[in-house]
């Protein structure tokens, strides 16, 4: 148990000094305008950027990752330590609360349902070999190419090994909680859109996302998008040029990162466009954003290149971006991904009628079945958004009854912000609902919908939240802690580390490669998946696949 605590601290510090190097040496941001958690978020993005470069030439194994962290640490010690200008004392209590909360959340958590299916096998591929041409031929899900798994793989370090890769979501949650607590207690004007937004996001996140086992890489994608929107609101309220520059850089980096983690955050590029419009409305020259825009362009180019190497497509969701003549191109990858995200995501497996999957997906034939399947989950998310506000209203009841002054939301670009948020929400809900209505994919759009409703109600009813905010956050933290402590007590796991199933596997030789595959006679369906089975693992036993080396790179092609 102490081992997990110490490793968490070590890895959080590693992410922090990575971010510190990035913002000072690359983005050239002024440290006095940065918060510790913002440096941490930039550290996550920078480590993913480094993983792209490294993985083109090396596997992300213990040696590679150890060397990169060692070099980053040396740079931090000898080049930057004398220039540290962050005020740690003001954040110490928030850091301590966040660390304790995340530590408890990490103990004995059960990994996400997709972890053994393709998250962990994908990481095993990353740490076992340099970039693999045609990786999605092994398993179509590998073609989704989530940058969050790149980040996780950077913690495959000596002694930690696979266990280190399981702490990526905990590290992210640490910086998120630190941010929430710090931001809520730093607002001078609680009549801003941004304050209401971060208040709603804080209570919702602490309550609904209290278990790391439910995070997967949906949560990182969603939270980076929602945080980008928060900084968009802050930028609209800001007059200081340095802060505006910082907020715009964060919006660009967070939006890009969210999109490359999971393309279900497809409104992210639109948010950047609206941010550029807001910059122009503020009559600010765009040349001051040259460096971050260049970085984001390179980052995106690396991600697209990795996608192309894995699948033979720039964007496998769109057939037109595929080069079908390439030897490693995954045949019919676009249709396979559509099948994995089409009728399946519309609950076809629970449908009892006579329609084929394609007919079921047409003309909203799926809505009734889908609603019956998802209504409880939808209610849980809506409750987690609304109930804290109801509690806050109750806590402020005496003040609200006695306060007769008019309340107005303060924002210098109120109409533009409302129109932007409305457009992003409506567009997001329509695309999500019609294309792939899995609830966790639609969380940003559902959240935005209720945020818009909240600010409309506040404008109409003239409500001001000024009292008992800390009481509400304490209640949310207590709920989170009690839920996780109860889970730990009830857990039958013999270790405090997250669970990794031990899978019996068989091995055969193919084209000079050892192909491992799970024993399909296993009683537990989960043990029929690869999990941490050594590289190369193929559930299909490598049937109809060809493996070979070319210029020291591994190629996986269809026969």
mmCIF file of N, CA, C and O in Angstrom, residues 192 232 418:
data_model
loop_
_atom_site.group_PDB
_atom_site.id
_atom_site.type_symbol
_atom_site.label_atom_id
_atom_site.label_comp_id
_atom_site.label_asym_id
_atom_site.label_seq_id
_atom_site.Cartn_x
_atom_site.Cartn_y
_atom_site.Cartn_z
ATOM 1 N N UNK A 192 -19.424 35.056 -12.741
ATOM 2 C CA UNK A 192 -18.891 34.758 -14.063
ATOM 3 C C UNK A 192 -19.384 33.405 -14.561
ATOM 4 O O UNK A 192 -19.622 32.482 -13.775
ATOM 5 N N UNK A 232 -11.864 28.530 -22.375
ATOM 6 C CA UNK A 232 -12.513 29.382 -23.369
ATOM 7 C C UNK A 232 -13.385 30.428 -22.672
ATOM 8 O O UNK A 232 -13.380 31.610 -23.037
ATOM 9 N N UNK A 418 -22.701 32.538 -25.494
ATOM 10 C CA UNK A 418 -23.928 31.741 -25.476
ATOM 11 C C UNK A 418 -24.190 31.079 -26.821
ATOM 12 O O UNK A 418 -24.575 29.909 -26.884
#
